[in-house]
Coordinates of C-alpha atoms in Angstrom, one line a residue:
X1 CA -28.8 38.4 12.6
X2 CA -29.0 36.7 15.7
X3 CA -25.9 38.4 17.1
X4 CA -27.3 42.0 16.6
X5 CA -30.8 40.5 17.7
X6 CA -29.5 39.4 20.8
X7 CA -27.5 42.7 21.5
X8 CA -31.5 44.3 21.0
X9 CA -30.3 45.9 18.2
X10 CA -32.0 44.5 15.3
X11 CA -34.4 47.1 13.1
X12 CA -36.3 45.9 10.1
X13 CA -34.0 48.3 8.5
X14 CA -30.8 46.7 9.3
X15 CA -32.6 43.2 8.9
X16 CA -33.7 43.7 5.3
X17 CA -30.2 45.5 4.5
X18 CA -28.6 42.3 5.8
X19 CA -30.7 39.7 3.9
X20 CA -30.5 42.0 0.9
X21 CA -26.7 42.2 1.0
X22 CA -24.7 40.2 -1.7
X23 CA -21.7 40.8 -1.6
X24 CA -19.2 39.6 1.6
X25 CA -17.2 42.9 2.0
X26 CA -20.5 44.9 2.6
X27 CA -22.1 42.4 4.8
X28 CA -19.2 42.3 7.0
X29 CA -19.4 46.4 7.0
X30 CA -23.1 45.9 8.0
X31 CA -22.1 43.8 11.1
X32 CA -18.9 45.0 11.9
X33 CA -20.4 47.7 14.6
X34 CA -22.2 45.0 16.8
X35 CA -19.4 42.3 16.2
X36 CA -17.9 41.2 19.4
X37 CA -14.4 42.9 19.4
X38 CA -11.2 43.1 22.2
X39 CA -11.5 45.7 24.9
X40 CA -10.5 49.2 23.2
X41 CA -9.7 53.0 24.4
X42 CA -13.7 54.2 22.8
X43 CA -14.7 51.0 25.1
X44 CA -12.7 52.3 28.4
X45 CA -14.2 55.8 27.5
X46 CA -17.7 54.7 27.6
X47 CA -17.1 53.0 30.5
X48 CA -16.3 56.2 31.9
X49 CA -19.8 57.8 30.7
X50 CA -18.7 59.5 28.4
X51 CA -20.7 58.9 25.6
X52 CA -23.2 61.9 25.6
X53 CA -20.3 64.2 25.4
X54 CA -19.1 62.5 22.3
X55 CA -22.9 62.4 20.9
X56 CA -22.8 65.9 21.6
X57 CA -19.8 66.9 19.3
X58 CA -20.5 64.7 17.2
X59 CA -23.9 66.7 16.7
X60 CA -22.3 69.7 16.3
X61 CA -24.9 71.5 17.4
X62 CA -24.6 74.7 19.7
X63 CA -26.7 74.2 23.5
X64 CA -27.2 76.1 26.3
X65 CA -23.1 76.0 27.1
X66 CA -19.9 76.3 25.1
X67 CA -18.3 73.0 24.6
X68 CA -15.2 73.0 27.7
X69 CA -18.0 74.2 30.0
X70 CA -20.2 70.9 28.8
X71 CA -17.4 68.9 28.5
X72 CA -16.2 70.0 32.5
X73 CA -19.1 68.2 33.6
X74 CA -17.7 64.7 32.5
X75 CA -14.8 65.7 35.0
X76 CA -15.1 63.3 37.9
X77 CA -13.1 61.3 40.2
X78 CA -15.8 58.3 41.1
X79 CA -15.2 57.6 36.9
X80 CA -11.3 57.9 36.4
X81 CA -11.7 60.9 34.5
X82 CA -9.1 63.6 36.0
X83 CA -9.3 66.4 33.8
X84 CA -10.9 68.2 30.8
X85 CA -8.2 67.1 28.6
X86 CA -8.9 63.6 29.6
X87 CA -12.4 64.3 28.7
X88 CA -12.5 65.7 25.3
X89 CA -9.9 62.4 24.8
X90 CA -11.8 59.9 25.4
X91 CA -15.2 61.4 23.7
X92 CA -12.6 61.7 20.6
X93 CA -11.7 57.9 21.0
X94 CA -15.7 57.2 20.9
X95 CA -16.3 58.9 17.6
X96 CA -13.0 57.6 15.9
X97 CA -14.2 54.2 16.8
X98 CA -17.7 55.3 15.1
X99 CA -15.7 56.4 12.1
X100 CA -14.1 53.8 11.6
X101 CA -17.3 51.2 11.7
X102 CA -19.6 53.6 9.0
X103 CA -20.3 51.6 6.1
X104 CA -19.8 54.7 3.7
X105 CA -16.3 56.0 5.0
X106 CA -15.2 52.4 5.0
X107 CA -17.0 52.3 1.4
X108 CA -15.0 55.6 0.3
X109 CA -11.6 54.8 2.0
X110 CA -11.7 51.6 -0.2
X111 CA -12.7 52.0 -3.3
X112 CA -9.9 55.2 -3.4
X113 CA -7.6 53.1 -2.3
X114 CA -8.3 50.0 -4.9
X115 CA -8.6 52.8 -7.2
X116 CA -5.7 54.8 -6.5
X117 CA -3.1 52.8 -4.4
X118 CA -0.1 51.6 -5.4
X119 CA 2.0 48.8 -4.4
X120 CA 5.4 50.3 -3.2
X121 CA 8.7 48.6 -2.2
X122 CA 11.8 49.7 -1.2
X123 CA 15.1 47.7 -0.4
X124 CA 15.7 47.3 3.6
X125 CA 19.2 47.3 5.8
X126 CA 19.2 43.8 5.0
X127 CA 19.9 44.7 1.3
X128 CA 22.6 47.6 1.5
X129 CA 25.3 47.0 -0.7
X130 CA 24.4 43.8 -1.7
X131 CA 23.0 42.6 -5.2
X132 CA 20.1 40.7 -5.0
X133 CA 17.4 39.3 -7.2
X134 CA 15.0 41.6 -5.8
X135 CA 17.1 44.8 -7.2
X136 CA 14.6 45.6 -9.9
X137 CA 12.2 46.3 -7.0
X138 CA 14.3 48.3 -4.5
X139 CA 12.2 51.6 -6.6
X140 CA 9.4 49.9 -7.4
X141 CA 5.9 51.5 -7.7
X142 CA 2.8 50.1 -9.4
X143 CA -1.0 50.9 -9.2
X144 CA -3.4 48.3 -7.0
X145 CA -5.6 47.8 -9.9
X146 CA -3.0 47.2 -12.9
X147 CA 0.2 45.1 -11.0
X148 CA 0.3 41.8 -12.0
X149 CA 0.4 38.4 -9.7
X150 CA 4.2 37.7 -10.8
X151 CA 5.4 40.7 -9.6
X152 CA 3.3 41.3 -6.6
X153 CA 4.4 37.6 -5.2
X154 CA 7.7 38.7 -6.0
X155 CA 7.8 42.0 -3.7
X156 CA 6.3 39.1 -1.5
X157 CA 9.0 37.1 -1.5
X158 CA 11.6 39.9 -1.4
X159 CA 9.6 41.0 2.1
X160 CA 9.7 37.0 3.1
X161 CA 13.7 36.8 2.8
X162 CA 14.1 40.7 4.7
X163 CA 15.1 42.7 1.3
X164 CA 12.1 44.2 0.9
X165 CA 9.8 46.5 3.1
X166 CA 6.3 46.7 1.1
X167 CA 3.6 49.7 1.6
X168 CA 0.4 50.8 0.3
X169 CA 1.1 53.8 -1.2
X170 CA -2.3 56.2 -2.0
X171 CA -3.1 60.2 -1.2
X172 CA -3.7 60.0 2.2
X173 CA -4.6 63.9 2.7
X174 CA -7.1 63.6 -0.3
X175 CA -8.7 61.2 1.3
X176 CA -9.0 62.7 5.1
X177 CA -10.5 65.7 3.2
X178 CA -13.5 64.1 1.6
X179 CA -14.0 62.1 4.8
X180 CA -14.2 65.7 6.8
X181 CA -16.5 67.2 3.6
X182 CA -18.4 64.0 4.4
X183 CA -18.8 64.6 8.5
X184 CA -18.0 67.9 8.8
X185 CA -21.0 70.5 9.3
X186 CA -19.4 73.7 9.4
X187 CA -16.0 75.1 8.9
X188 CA -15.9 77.7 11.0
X189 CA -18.2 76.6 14.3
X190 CA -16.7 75.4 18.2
X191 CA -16.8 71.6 17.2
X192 CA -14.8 71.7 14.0
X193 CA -11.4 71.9 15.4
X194 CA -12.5 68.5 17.3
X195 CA -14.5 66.7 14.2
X196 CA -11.2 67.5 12.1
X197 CA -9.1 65.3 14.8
X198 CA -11.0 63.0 15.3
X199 CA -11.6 61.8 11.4
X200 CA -7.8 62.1 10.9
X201 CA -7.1 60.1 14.1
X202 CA -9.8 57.7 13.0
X203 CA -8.2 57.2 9.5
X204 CA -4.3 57.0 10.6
X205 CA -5.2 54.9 13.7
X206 CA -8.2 52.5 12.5
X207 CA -9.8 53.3 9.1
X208 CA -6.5 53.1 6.9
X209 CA -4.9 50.0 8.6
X210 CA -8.2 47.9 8.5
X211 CA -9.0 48.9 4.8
X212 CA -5.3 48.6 4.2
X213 CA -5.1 44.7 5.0
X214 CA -8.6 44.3 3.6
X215 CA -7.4 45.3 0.1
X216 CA -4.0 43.7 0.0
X217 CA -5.8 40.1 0.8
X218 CA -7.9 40.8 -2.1
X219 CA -4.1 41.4 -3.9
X220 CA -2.8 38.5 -2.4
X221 CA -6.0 36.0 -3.3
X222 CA -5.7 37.5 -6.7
X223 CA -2.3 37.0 -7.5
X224 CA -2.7 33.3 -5.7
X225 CA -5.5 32.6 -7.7
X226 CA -3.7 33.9 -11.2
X227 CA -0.1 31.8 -10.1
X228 CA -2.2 28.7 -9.5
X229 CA -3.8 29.0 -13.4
X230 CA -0.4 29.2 -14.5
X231 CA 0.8 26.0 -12.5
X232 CA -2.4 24.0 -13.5
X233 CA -2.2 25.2 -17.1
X234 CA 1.9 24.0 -17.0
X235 CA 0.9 21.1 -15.0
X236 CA -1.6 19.9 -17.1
X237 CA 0.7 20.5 -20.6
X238 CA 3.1 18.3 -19.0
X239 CA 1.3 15.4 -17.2
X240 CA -0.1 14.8 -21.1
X241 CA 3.0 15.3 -22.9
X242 CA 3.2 12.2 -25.4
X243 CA 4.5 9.2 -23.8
X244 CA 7.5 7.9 -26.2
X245 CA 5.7 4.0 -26.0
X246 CA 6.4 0.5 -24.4
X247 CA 10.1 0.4 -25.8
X248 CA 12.9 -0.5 -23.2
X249 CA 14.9 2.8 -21.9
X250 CA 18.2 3.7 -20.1
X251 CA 17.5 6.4 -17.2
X252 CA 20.6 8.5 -16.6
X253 CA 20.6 10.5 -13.4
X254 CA 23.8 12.9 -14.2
X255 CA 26.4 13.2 -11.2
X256 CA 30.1 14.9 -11.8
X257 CA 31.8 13.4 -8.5
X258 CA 29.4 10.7 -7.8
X259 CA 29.4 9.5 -11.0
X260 CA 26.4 9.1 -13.4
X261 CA 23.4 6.4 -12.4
X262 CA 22.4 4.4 -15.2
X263 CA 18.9 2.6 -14.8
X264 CA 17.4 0.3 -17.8
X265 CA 13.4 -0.2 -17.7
X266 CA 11.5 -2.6 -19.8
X267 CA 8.4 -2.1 -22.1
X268 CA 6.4 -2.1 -19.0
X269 CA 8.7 0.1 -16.9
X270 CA 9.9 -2.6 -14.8
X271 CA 13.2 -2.1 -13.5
X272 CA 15.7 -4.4 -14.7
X273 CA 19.4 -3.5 -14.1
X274 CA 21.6 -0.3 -13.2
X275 CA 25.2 0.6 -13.3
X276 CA 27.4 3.5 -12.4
X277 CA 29.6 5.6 -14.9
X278 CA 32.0 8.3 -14.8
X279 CA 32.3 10.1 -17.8
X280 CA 32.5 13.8 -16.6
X281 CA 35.5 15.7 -14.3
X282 CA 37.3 14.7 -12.4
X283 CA 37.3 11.1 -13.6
X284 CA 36.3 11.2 -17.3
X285 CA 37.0 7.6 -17.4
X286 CA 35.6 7.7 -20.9
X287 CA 36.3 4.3 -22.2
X288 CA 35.2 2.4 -19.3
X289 CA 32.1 4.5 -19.3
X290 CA 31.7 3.6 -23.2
X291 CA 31.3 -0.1 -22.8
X292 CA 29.1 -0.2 -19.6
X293 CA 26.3 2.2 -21.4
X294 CA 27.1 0.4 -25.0
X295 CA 26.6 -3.2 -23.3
X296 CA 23.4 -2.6 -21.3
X297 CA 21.7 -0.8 -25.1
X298 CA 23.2 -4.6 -26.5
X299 CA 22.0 -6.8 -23.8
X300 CA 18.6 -5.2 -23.1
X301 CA 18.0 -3.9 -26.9
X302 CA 17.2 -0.6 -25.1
X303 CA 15.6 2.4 -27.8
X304 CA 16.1 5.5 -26.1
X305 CA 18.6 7.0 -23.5
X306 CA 16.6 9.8 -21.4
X307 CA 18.8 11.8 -19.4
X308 CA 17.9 14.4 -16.6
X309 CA 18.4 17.5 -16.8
X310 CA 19.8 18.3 -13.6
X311 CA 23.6 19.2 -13.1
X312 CA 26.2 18.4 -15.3
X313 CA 23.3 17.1 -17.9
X314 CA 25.3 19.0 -20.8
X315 CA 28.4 17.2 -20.4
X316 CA 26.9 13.8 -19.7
X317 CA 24.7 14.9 -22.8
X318 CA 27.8 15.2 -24.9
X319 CA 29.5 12.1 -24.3
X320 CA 25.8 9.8 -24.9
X321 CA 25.9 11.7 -28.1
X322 CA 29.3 10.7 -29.4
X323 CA 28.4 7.3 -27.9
X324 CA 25.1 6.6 -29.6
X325 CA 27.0 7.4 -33.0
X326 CA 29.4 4.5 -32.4
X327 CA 25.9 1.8 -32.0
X328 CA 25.6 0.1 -35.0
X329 CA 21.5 -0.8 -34.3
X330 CA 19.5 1.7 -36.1
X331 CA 17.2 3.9 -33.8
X332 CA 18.8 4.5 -30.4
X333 CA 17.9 7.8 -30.0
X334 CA 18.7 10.5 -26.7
X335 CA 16.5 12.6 -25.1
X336 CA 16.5 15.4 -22.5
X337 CA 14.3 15.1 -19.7
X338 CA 12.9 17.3 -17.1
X339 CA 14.1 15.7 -13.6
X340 CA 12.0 18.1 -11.2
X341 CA 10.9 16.3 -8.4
X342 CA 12.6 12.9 -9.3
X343 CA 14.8 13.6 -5.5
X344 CA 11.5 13.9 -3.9
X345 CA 10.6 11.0 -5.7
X346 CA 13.4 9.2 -5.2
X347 CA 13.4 9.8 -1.3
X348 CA 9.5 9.3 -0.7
X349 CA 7.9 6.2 0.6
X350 CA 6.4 5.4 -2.9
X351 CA 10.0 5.0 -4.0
X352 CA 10.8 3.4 -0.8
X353 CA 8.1 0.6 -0.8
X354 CA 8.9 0.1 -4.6
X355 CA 12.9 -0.4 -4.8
X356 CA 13.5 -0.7 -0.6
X357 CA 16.7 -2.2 -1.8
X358 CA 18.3 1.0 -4.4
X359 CA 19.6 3.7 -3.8
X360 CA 17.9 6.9 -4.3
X361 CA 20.1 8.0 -6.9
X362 CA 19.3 4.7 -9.0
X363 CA 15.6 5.3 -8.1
X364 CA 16.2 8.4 -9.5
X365 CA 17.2 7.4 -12.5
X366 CA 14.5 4.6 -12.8
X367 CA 12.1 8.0 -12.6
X368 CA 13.4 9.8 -15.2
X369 CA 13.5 6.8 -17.7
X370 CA 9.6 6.5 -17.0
X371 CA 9.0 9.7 -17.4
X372 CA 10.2 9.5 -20.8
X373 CA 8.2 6.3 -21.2
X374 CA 4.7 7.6 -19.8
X375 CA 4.8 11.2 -18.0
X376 CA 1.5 10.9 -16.9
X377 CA 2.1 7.4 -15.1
X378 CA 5.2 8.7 -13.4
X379 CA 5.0 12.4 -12.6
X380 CA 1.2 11.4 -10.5
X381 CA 3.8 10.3 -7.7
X382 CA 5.1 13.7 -7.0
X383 CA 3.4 16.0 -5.3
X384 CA 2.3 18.2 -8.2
X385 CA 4.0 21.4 -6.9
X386 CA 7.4 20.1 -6.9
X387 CA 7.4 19.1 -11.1
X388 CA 8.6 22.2 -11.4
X389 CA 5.6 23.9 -13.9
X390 CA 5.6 27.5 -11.8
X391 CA 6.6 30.2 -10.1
X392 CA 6.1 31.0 -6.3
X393 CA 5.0 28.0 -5.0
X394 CA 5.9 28.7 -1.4
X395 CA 4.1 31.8 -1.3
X396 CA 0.5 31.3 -2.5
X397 CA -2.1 30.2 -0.3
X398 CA -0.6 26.2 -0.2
X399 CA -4.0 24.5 0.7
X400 CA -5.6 26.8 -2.4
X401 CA -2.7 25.5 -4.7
X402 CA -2.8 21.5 -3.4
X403 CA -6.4 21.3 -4.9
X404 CA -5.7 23.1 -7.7
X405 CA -3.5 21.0 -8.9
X406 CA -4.8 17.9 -7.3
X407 CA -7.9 18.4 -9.8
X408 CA -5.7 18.8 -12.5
X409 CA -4.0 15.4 -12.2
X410 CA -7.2 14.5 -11.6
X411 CA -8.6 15.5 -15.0
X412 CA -5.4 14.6 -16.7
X413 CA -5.7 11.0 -15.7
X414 CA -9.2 10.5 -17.0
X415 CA -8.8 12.7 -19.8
X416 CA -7.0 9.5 -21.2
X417 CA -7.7 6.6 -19.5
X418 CA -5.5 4.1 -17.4
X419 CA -4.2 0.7 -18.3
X420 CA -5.8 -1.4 -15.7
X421 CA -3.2 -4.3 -15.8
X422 CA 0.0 -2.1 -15.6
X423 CA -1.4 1.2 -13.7
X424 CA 0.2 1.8 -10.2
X425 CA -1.3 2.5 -6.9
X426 CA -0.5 5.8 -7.1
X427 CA -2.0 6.3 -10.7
X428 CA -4.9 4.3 -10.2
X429 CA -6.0 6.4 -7.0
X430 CA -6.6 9.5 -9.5
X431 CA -9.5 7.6 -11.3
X432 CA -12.6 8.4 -10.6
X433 CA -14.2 6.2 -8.1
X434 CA -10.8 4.6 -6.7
X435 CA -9.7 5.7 -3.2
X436 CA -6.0 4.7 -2.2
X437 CA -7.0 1.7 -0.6
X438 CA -9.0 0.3 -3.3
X439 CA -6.1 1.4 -5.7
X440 CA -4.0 -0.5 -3.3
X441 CA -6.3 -3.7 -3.4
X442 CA -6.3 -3.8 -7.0
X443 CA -2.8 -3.9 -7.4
X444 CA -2.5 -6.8 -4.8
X445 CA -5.4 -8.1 -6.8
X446 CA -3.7 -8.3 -10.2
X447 CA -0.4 -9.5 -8.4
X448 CA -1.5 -12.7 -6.9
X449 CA -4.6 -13.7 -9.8
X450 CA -2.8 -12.5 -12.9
X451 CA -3.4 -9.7 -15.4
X452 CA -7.3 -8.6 -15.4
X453 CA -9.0 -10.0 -18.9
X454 CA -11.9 -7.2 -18.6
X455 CA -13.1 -4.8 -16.1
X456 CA -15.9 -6.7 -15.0
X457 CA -13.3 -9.1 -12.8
X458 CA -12.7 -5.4 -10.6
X459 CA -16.3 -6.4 -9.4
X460 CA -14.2 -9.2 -7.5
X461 CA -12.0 -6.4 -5.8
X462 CA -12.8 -5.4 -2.2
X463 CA -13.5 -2.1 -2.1
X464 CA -15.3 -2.4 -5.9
X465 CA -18.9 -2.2 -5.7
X466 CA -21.5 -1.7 -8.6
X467 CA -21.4 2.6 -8.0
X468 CA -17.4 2.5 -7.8
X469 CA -17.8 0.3 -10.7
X470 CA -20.0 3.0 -12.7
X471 CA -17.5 5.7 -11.8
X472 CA -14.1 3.9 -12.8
X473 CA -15.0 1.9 -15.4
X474 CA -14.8 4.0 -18.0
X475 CA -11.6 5.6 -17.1
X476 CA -10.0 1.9 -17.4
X477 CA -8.6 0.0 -20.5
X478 CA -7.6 -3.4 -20.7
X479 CA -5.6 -4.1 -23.6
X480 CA -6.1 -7.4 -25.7
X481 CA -9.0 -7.9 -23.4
X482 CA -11.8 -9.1 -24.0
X483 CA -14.8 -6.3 -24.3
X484 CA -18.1 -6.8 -24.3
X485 CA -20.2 -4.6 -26.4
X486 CA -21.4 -1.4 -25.7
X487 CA -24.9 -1.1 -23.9
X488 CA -26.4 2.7 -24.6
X489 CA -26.1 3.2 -21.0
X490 CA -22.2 3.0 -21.0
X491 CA -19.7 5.6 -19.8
X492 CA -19.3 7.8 -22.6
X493 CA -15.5 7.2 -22.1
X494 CA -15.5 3.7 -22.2
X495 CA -13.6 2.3 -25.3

């Protein structure tokens, strides 16, 4: 409003239509003529003064003179305009620019196109003779309205590696037609040869291409939005996957040449001890493998083996199996385990600051033992988009997808509750209330005073006031704690 007002081109008309409006796409329709824009050929022309000329076809109404002998007139030297040609050109430029800017062919031009355009795809040089995982597309047609977000990130991504050329497919001449029925007076009169190119120039040159990326933004924030349920909904199914328990674990990272990292955790997922193996090609030094992994299950009493499932999982899988039969303690059990993200893990400064002293293929395998032990605790480490729960990741909008999935680890974590004497920094951040510092401080808190006895001691935590206090406190547990009884104006979550 204050834009158009200051141009002096504010009616009550346009005023109410714009405090009336809604709905984005039409309000930027509405300002879209009076928004500041780059120089253009319809701005050179009216530079040139030839604006009344372009009124006057654009009337399409006979005067006094036939149109050339009007449009001669424009013809001057002191105004850069040469010829009659040059003339009739730039008035043309003037009303394609007008065109383009009119809320109802802009309105028409879309909704045919969200109604009747079709995502189109088509292999490029860059795929000739080869076979790709974007063959299925190289003949691919599917309407706006119906295509799903899988497929239309994958044309996406087949465009983003150069195998793919992507188009909006629609009726283009049924379209320039209703936009002439719409401007066009009379079919048979001077100015109809001139109204007929300039709505055709306007749609090829500005209507079509402006609409065009208009409507495949809406595709592309619809398919984001759609691939970023998926992730959250996988996210979330995983992040609460039930923990297998405080019981003591062996976390094998599989390797064929490097050999197989072994990592044993305690109840409390403290690291306690690792060894290397080499059970698979080329070494299969079976026996010598055999009595490392059977001696740490005897000297720490582990429970459970949890393997990744990363490469060469099946054969390192195999020999666990037949090595687990030979234990004569009841209950050691195996188990598969998604590894995705356990590198990133491995190689981040969480890791680092943790076990500065391991490897990353042994913090590796200290990750994937924990995840068996408590998902929740060890996945909140990762970023969430590398656990592996989707499709796509690196082509939806990343900054829409970080939150998304930031507020469902959020919810995850106090969907359950944290255990305030063995949490991490990491965990404890996601609790409502708790920033990373104060997450931080209570960590350094519990290592130098103890375990807490009850969540009143986190009032003794810098950073914990009485308002974090209200916020966390019932996300936290403190096991064989002491817990005062409930007052009625508790945290409904508090236990």
């Amino acid at each position: 409003l204050d834009t158009i007002e200051k141009q002096g081109q504010l009616t009550d008309e346009l005023k109410k239509a714009i405090l009336d409006c809604t709905d984005q796409t039409l309000l930027e329709d509405l300002y879209l003529p009076y928004k500041k824009a780059k120089r253009t050929k319809a701005t050179v022309a009216r530079e040139k003064g030839l604006l009344p000329l372009a009124d006057f076809i654009w009337a399409q109404t006979p005067g006094d003179q036939p149109l050339d002998a009007f449009a001669q007139t424009f013809v001057r030297a002191e105004k850069a305009v040469a010829s009659l040609e040059e003339a009739m050109e730039g008035a043309k430029h003037i009303l394609a620019e007008r065109v383009s800017v009119d809320m109802e062919a802009r309105a028409l031009v879309r909704d045919r196109m969200q109604k009747h355009g079709s995502i189109a795809s088509h292999p490029t040089k860059n795929a000739e003779g080869k076979h790709t995982k974007f063959e299925s597309y190289y003949t691919f047609s599917e309407p706006i309205a119906k295509i799903p977000s899988h497929r239309y990130l994958a044309i996406h991504r087949g465009v983003k590696d150069g195998f793919l050329r992507m188009e909006l497919a629609m009726d283009d001449a049924a379209v320039v037609s209703e936009l002439q029925g719409k401007f066009l007076q009379a079919d048979d009169s001077e100015f109809s040869p001139q109204v007929r190119e300039v709505i055709d120039d306007s749609y090829h040159r500005l209507l079509r291409p402006s609409i065009e990326n208009e409507v495949l933004r809406q595709v592309q924030e619809r398919a984001d939005a759609e691939a970023i349920r998926v992730f959250r909904d996988n996210a979330h199914n995983l992040l609460l996957s039930p923990p297998a328990g405080a019981m003591t674990v062996i976390g094998v990272d599989p390797g064929l040449k490097t050999g197989c990292k072994l990592a044993v955790i305690d109840t409390t997922g403290t690291f306690i001890e690792n060894a290397t193996i080499y059970p698979t090609p080329p070494q299969n030094d079976f026996e010598n493998a055999e009595k490392v992994l059977l001696a740490l299950i005897e000297k720490h009493n582990a429970k459970a083996v949890a393997i990744g499932n990363g490469t060469g999982s099946r054969e390192v899988a195999r020999f666990i199996r037949q090595t687990l039969a030979k234990v004569s303690a009841d209950g050691v059990f195996m188990v598969l385990v998604n590894e995705a993200g356990a590198s990133i893990y491995s190689a981040s400064k969480i890791a680092r600051d943790e076990f500065p002293n391991l490897d990353v293929t042994v913090r590796g395998a200290i990750s994937i033992a924990r995840r068996m032990q408590d998902p929740l605790a060890e996945l909140v480490k990762i970023e969430p988009r590398h656990i592996g729960v989707g499709q796509y990741q690196h082509d939806v909008n990343p900054r829409a997808l970080r939150e998304g999935l930031q507020k469902t680890v959020v919810s995850c974590v106090n969907a359950v509750g944290v255990d305030l004497n063995t949490a991490s920094a990491p965990l404890l951040k996601y609790v409502s209330g708790i920033q990373s510092d104060t997450a931080m401080n209570i960590v350094a808190f519990r290592t130098e005073k103890g375990t807490f006895k009850n969540r009143q001691q986190l009032l003794e935590v810098q950073g914990v006031g009485p308002k974090v206090f209200e916020l966390c406190a019932g996300f936290l547990r403190v096991r064989g704690g002491f817990v005062p009884r409930l007052a009625e104006e508790d945290h409904p979550n508090l236990p």
